[in-house]
Coordinates of C-alpha atoms in Angstrom, one line a residue:
X1 CA 14.1 120.2 235.9
X2 CA 14.9 117.8 233.1
X3 CA 13.1 114.8 231.7
X4 CA 15.6 111.9 231.7
X5 CA 15.3 108.8 229.6
X6 CA 17.2 105.8 230.8
X7 CA 17.7 103.6 227.8
X8 CA 18.8 100.0 228.0
X9 CA 19.2 97.8 224.9
X10 CA 17.2 94.6 225.1
X11 CA 20.3 92.3 225.0
X12 CA 23.8 92.4 226.2
X13 CA 24.9 91.5 222.7
X14 CA 25.3 94.1 220.0
X15 CA 24.7 93.5 216.3
X16 CA 27.9 93.5 214.3
X17 CA 26.5 95.6 211.6
X18 CA 23.4 97.3 212.9
X19 CA 22.3 99.4 215.8
X20 CA 20.5 97.2 218.3
X21 CA 19.8 94.1 216.3
X22 CA 19.1 92.5 213.0
X23 CA 15.7 92.5 211.4
X24 CA 14.3 94.6 214.2
X25 CA 15.2 92.1 217.0
X26 CA 17.5 92.9 219.8
X27 CA 17.7 89.7 221.8
X28 CA 17.2 86.1 221.2
X29 CA 19.5 83.6 219.6
X30 CA 22.8 84.9 218.4
X31 CA 24.7 83.9 215.3
X32 CA 28.1 85.1 214.3
X33 CA 28.3 86.6 210.8
X34 CA 31.7 88.0 211.3
X35 CA 35.0 86.2 211.8
X36 CA 35.2 83.0 213.8
X37 CA 38.3 84.4 215.5
X38 CA 38.8 87.7 217.3
X39 CA 41.7 90.0 216.7
X40 CA 45.1 88.9 217.9
X41 CA 45.4 88.6 221.7
X42 CA 41.7 89.6 222.2
X43 CA 39.1 87.8 224.2
X44 CA 36.1 86.8 222.0
X45 CA 33.7 86.9 224.9
X46 CA 33.0 90.6 224.6
X47 CA 32.7 90.6 220.8
X48 CA 29.4 91.3 219.2
X49 CA 27.3 88.9 217.2
X50 CA 24.4 89.6 214.9
X51 CA 21.0 89.0 216.6
X52 CA 18.3 86.8 215.1
X53 CA 14.9 85.8 216.3
X54 CA 12.5 87.8 218.5
X55 CA 12.7 87.8 222.2
X56 CA 9.2 86.4 222.4
X57 CA 10.6 83.0 221.3
X58 CA 12.6 82.7 224.5
X59 CA 10.9 83.3 227.9
X60 CA 14.2 83.7 229.7
X61 CA 15.4 86.3 227.1
X62 CA 12.1 88.1 227.4
X63 CA 12.5 88.3 231.2
X64 CA 16.1 89.5 230.8
X65 CA 14.9 92.2 228.4
X66 CA 12.1 93.4 230.5
X67 CA 13.7 93.5 233.9
X68 CA 15.9 96.6 234.5
X69 CA 19.3 95.9 235.9
X70 CA 20.1 97.0 239.5
X71 CA 22.3 100.0 238.3
X72 CA 19.5 101.2 236.1
X73 CA 17.1 101.2 239.1
X74 CA 19.6 102.9 241.4
X75 CA 20.3 105.6 238.8
X76 CA 16.6 106.2 238.3
X77 CA 16.1 106.5 242.1
X78 CA 19.0 109.0 242.3
X79 CA 17.5 111.1 239.4
X80 CA 14.0 111.0 241.0
X81 CA 15.3 112.1 244.3
X82 CA 16.7 115.2 242.6
X83 CA 13.3 116.0 241.1
X84 CA 13.9 114.8 237.6
X85 CA 11.1 113.1 235.7
X86 CA 12.5 109.7 234.8
X87 CA 11.4 107.1 232.3
X88 CA 13.2 103.8 231.8
X89 CA 13.0 102.3 228.3
X90 CA 14.2 98.9 227.2
X91 CA 14.6 99.0 223.4
X92 CA 14.5 95.7 221.5
X93 CA 14.8 97.1 217.9
X94 CA 16.4 100.0 216.0
X95 CA 12.9 101.4 215.6
X96 CA 12.4 101.5 219.4
X97 CA 15.8 103.2 219.8
X98 CA 14.8 105.8 217.2
X99 CA 11.6 106.5 219.1
X100 CA 13.7 107.5 222.1
X101 CA 16.1 109.6 220.1
X102 CA 13.3 111.5 218.4
X103 CA 12.7 113.2 221.8
X104 CA 16.0 115.0 221.3
X105 CA 14.8 116.7 218.1
X106 CA 14.8 120.4 217.8
X107 CA 12.0 122.6 216.3
X108 CA 11.1 121.9 212.7
X109 CA 13.5 123.5 210.2
X110 CA 12.7 125.2 207.0
X111 CA 14.8 122.7 205.1
X112 CA 12.9 119.8 206.6
X113 CA 16.0 118.2 208.2
X114 CA 15.8 116.4 211.6
X115 CA 18.2 118.4 213.8
X116 CA 19.1 118.0 217.5
X117 CA 17.7 120.6 220.0
X118 CA 20.7 122.4 221.6
X119 CA 18.5 123.6 224.4
X120 CA 16.6 120.3 225.0
X121 CA 15.1 119.7 228.4
X122 CA 15.3 116.0 227.8
X123 CA 18.5 114.2 228.6
X124 CA 19.5 110.7 227.7
X125 CA 21.4 108.1 229.7
X126 CA 22.5 104.9 227.9
X127 CA 22.9 101.9 230.2
X128 CA 25.7 99.9 228.5
X129 CA 26.9 96.3 229.0
X130 CA 29.7 97.0 226.4
X131 CA 31.2 99.7 224.2
X132 CA 29.4 98.0 221.3
X133 CA 26.0 98.9 222.9
X134 CA 27.0 102.5 223.3
X135 CA 28.2 102.5 219.7
X136 CA 24.8 101.1 218.6
X137 CA 23.0 104.1 220.0
X138 CA 25.5 106.6 218.5
X139 CA 25.0 104.9 215.2
X140 CA 21.3 105.5 215.3
X141 CA 22.0 109.2 216.3
X142 CA 24.2 109.6 213.3
X143 CA 21.6 108.0 211.0
X144 CA 18.9 110.3 212.4
X145 CA 20.8 113.6 212.2
X146 CA 23.3 113.2 209.3
X147 CA 21.8 115.1 206.3
X148 CA 22.2 113.5 202.9
X149 CA 25.0 115.0 200.8
X150 CA 22.4 116.5 198.4
X151 CA 20.8 118.4 201.2
X152 CA 23.8 119.6 203.2
X153 CA 22.8 122.8 205.1
X154 CA 24.9 125.9 205.3
X155 CA 25.0 125.8 209.1
X156 CA 26.9 122.5 209.1
X157 CA 30.6 122.8 209.8
X158 CA 32.8 122.3 206.8
X159 CA 34.8 119.5 208.4
X160 CA 31.8 117.5 209.5
X161 CA 29.0 115.4 208.0
X162 CA 26.9 115.5 211.2
X163 CA 25.8 118.4 213.5
X164 CA 26.7 118.4 217.2
X165 CA 25.1 115.3 218.4
X166 CA 23.2 115.5 221.8
X167 CA 25.3 114.6 224.8
X168 CA 24.6 111.2 226.4
X169 CA 25.1 110.0 229.9
X170 CA 26.9 106.6 230.1
X171 CA 25.8 104.2 232.8
X172 CA 28.1 101.1 232.9
X173 CA 26.1 98.0 233.9
X174 CA 29.2 96.6 235.7
X175 CA 30.2 99.4 238.1
X176 CA 32.9 97.3 239.7
X177 CA 34.5 96.5 236.3
X178 CA 36.5 93.4 237.0
X179 CA 39.2 92.3 234.5
X180 CA 42.0 94.1 232.7
X181 CA 40.2 95.6 229.7
X182 CA 39.4 99.2 230.0
X183 CA 36.2 100.1 228.4
X184 CA 35.5 103.6 227.0
X185 CA 33.9 104.9 230.2
X186 CA 37.1 103.9 232.1
X187 CA 39.4 105.5 229.5
X188 CA 37.4 108.8 229.7
X189 CA 37.3 108.8 233.4
X190 CA 33.5 108.8 233.5
X191 CA 31.6 108.0 236.7
X192 CA 30.5 104.3 237.1
X193 CA 28.4 104.7 240.3
X194 CA 24.7 105.1 239.3
X195 CA 24.3 108.1 241.7
X196 CA 27.4 109.8 240.3
X197 CA 26.1 109.2 236.7
X198 CA 22.8 110.9 237.7
X199 CA 24.7 113.8 239.2
X200 CA 26.8 114.2 236.0
X201 CA 23.7 114.3 233.8
X202 CA 21.9 116.8 235.9
X203 CA 24.8 119.0 237.1
X204 CA 27.8 118.2 234.9
X205 CA 29.1 119.5 231.6
X206 CA 29.1 118.1 228.1
X207 CA 32.6 116.9 227.1
X208 CA 32.8 116.8 223.3
X209 CA 34.6 113.9 221.6
X210 CA 35.6 112.9 218.1
X211 CA 33.7 110.3 216.2
X212 CA 35.0 108.0 213.5
X213 CA 32.6 107.3 210.6
X214 CA 33.3 104.7 208.0
X215 CA 32.1 103.9 204.5
X216 CA 30.4 100.7 205.7
X217 CA 27.7 102.9 207.3
X218 CA 28.8 102.5 210.9
X219 CA 30.7 104.5 213.5
X220 CA 33.6 103.9 215.8
X221 CA 34.0 105.4 219.3
X222 CA 37.1 103.7 220.6
X223 CA 38.9 102.0 217.7
X224 CA 39.4 99.0 215.5
X225 CA 42.0 96.2 215.5
X226 CA 42.6 94.3 212.2
X227 CA 44.2 90.9 212.4
X228 CA 43.7 87.5 213.9
X229 CA 45.4 84.8 215.9
X230 CA 45.5 81.0 215.7
X231 CA 44.2 78.7 218.4
X232 CA 47.6 78.9 220.1
X233 CA 47.4 82.7 220.2
X234 CA 50.1 83.2 217.5
X235 CA 49.4 86.1 215.2
X236 CA 48.3 85.3 211.6
X237 CA 49.9 87.6 209.1
X238 CA 47.9 89.3 206.4
X239 CA 48.6 91.8 203.6
X240 CA 46.9 95.0 202.7
X241 CA 47.5 98.6 201.8
X242 CA 47.2 100.9 204.7
X243 CA 47.2 104.7 204.0
X244 CA 46.6 107.6 206.4
X245 CA 46.0 110.8 204.5
X246 CA 49.0 110.8 202.1
X247 CA 51.2 108.5 204.3
X248 CA 51.5 104.9 203.2
X249 CA 52.1 102.6 206.2
X250 CA 52.0 99.5 204.1
X251 CA 51.9 99.1 200.3
X252 CA 50.3 95.7 200.4
X253 CA 53.4 93.6 200.2
X254 CA 54.4 93.6 203.9
X255 CA 53.2 90.7 206.2
X256 CA 51.1 92.7 208.7
X257 CA 50.7 91.2 212.2
X258 CA 48.1 93.8 213.3
X259 CA 46.7 97.2 212.4
X260 CA 45.2 99.5 215.0
X261 CA 42.9 102.4 214.0
X262 CA 42.5 104.4 217.2
X263 CA 40.3 107.2 218.3
X264 CA 40.8 106.3 221.9
X265 CA 43.2 103.9 223.5
X266 CA 41.3 100.5 223.7
X267 CA 43.7 99.0 221.1
X268 CA 46.8 101.0 222.1
X269 CA 48.8 97.9 222.7
X270 CA 48.7 94.2 221.8
X271 CA 50.2 91.5 224.0
X272 CA 52.7 94.1 225.4
X273 CA 53.6 95.6 222.1
X274 CA 52.8 99.3 222.0
X275 CA 50.8 100.2 218.9
X276 CA 49.2 103.6 219.3
X277 CA 51.5 106.2 220.8
X278 CA 49.1 108.9 222.1
X279 CA 45.5 108.3 221.1
X280 CA 43.3 111.2 222.2
X281 CA 39.5 111.1 221.5
X282 CA 39.3 114.9 221.4
X283 CA 42.3 115.9 219.2
X284 CA 40.6 115.9 215.9
X285 CA 42.8 113.2 214.3
X286 CA 42.8 109.4 214.0
X287 CA 46.0 107.5 214.9
X288 CA 46.9 104.4 213.0
X289 CA 49.6 101.8 213.6
X290 CA 50.8 98.8 211.7
X291 CA 53.0 96.1 213.2
X292 CA 55.2 94.3 210.7
X293 CA 57.6 91.5 211.5
X294 CA 61.2 92.1 210.6
X295 CA 63.8 89.3 210.4
X296 CA 67.4 90.1 211.6
X297 CA 70.4 88.0 212.3
X298 CA 72.7 88.1 215.3
X299 CA 76.5 88.2 215.0
X300 CA 76.4 84.3 215.2
X301 CA 74.0 84.2 212.3
X302 CA 71.0 83.2 214.4
X303 CA 67.7 84.5 213.0
X304 CA 65.6 86.8 215.1
X305 CA 62.3 88.4 214.6
X306 CA 61.3 91.8 215.9
X307 CA 58.3 93.9 215.2
X308 CA 58.5 97.2 213.5
X309 CA 55.6 99.5 214.4
X310 CA 54.8 102.2 211.8
X311 CA 52.5 105.0 212.9
X312 CA 50.8 108.0 211.4
X313 CA 48.1 110.5 212.4
X314 CA 45.6 112.2 210.1
X315 CA 42.0 112.9 209.1
X316 CA 41.3 109.6 207.4
X317 CA 42.6 106.1 206.9
X318 CA 42.0 103.6 204.2
X319 CA 42.7 99.8 204.4
X320 CA 42.6 97.7 201.3
X321 CA 43.0 94.0 202.1
X322 CA 45.0 91.9 199.6
X323 CA 43.9 88.7 201.4
X324 CA 40.4 87.3 200.9
X325 CA 39.2 88.2 204.4
X326 CA 40.8 90.0 207.3
X327 CA 39.1 89.5 210.7
X328 CA 38.7 92.7 212.8
X329 CA 37.3 94.0 216.0
X330 CA 35.6 97.4 215.9
X331 CA 34.5 98.7 219.4
X332 CA 34.5 95.0 220.4
X333 CA 32.3 93.9 217.5
X334 CA 33.7 91.2 215.2
X335 CA 33.7 91.4 211.5
X336 CA 35.6 90.5 208.4
X337 CA 37.1 92.9 205.9
X338 CA 37.0 91.7 202.3
X339 CA 37.2 95.0 200.5
X340 CA 38.4 98.6 201.0
X341 CA 37.3 100.2 204.2
X342 CA 37.8 103.9 205.0
X343 CA 37.4 105.7 208.4
X344 CA 37.4 109.5 208.7
X345 CA 37.3 111.7 211.8
X346 CA 34.3 113.9 212.7
X347 CA 35.9 116.4 215.2
X348 CA 33.8 117.0 218.4
X349 CA 30.8 115.3 216.9
X350 CA 29.4 113.6 220.0
X351 CA 29.5 114.3 223.7
X352 CA 29.2 112.7 227.1
X353 CA 28.0 114.1 230.4
X354 CA 30.7 114.2 232.9
X355 CA 31.4 115.8 236.3

């Protein structure tokens, strides 16, 4: 039978640039270092903020960190009833997350690289309050197992910079999932009931999925949406060069309403406007869409504005903003783009346990 680690991050907030927090802290006071505004048509409430200050400074935060949520306890009970050895861990820093991930290491290699064990008897379940928290753990997995370019091993696939990352179980902390936003677990059809999650981890199969890495040092599981809206919800146009492989979607002169970089379908549409046509998190390509306003005139000479959506699919995308700062959401985490950012696809790099 398996050893199962049920990992919960110590705060419902995810750091915008890091794994679990900033400066080694996972919960406590939150300050926004990204944009003051979310992407167009997006609710800011689910966006991430950088964490500052240790949990010990706030008694209520400490209690929130240390008390497992009901779905975690229910999942642990279901695993134990099946004979699994279960440990619940609340990690409040990147270092504590890394301690858990180290249990997934394989035997020592001759080249000295940390490498996941393909036959590990330890399985990991990540209890997530948001896609940003799941991304935080995957980011630490990539940092642990991605070899430096100077030490690239021969057994690493030519189209990848990371080995096959260990599968993870996903336990949503809101099984009922009210609201209209579909998180990644819903998009993938993963179980939400704690007992069903336990069964998938013990008896299910690993479903391999693509991963987006970027040159900012982070990863993307679902997608990114670049753009912003004013206080009335009207889109604010920005300019930038958007290129997918050898296809140029914008040369930097067009006023862009929004740009979606999609691995899955979280940003497939914006206020009813279809952006991504067929995002598939397992097809080995990234889909990108740019919405550009186009002015036309009716037969009576009246000016009308419609949106032209330009799409492309490929292995990599580069966005070079011409404006000073372009707000964006990446897996629900806010940020601002002030210089070139590139995303590239890592085919089948990560995996989830599913029934």
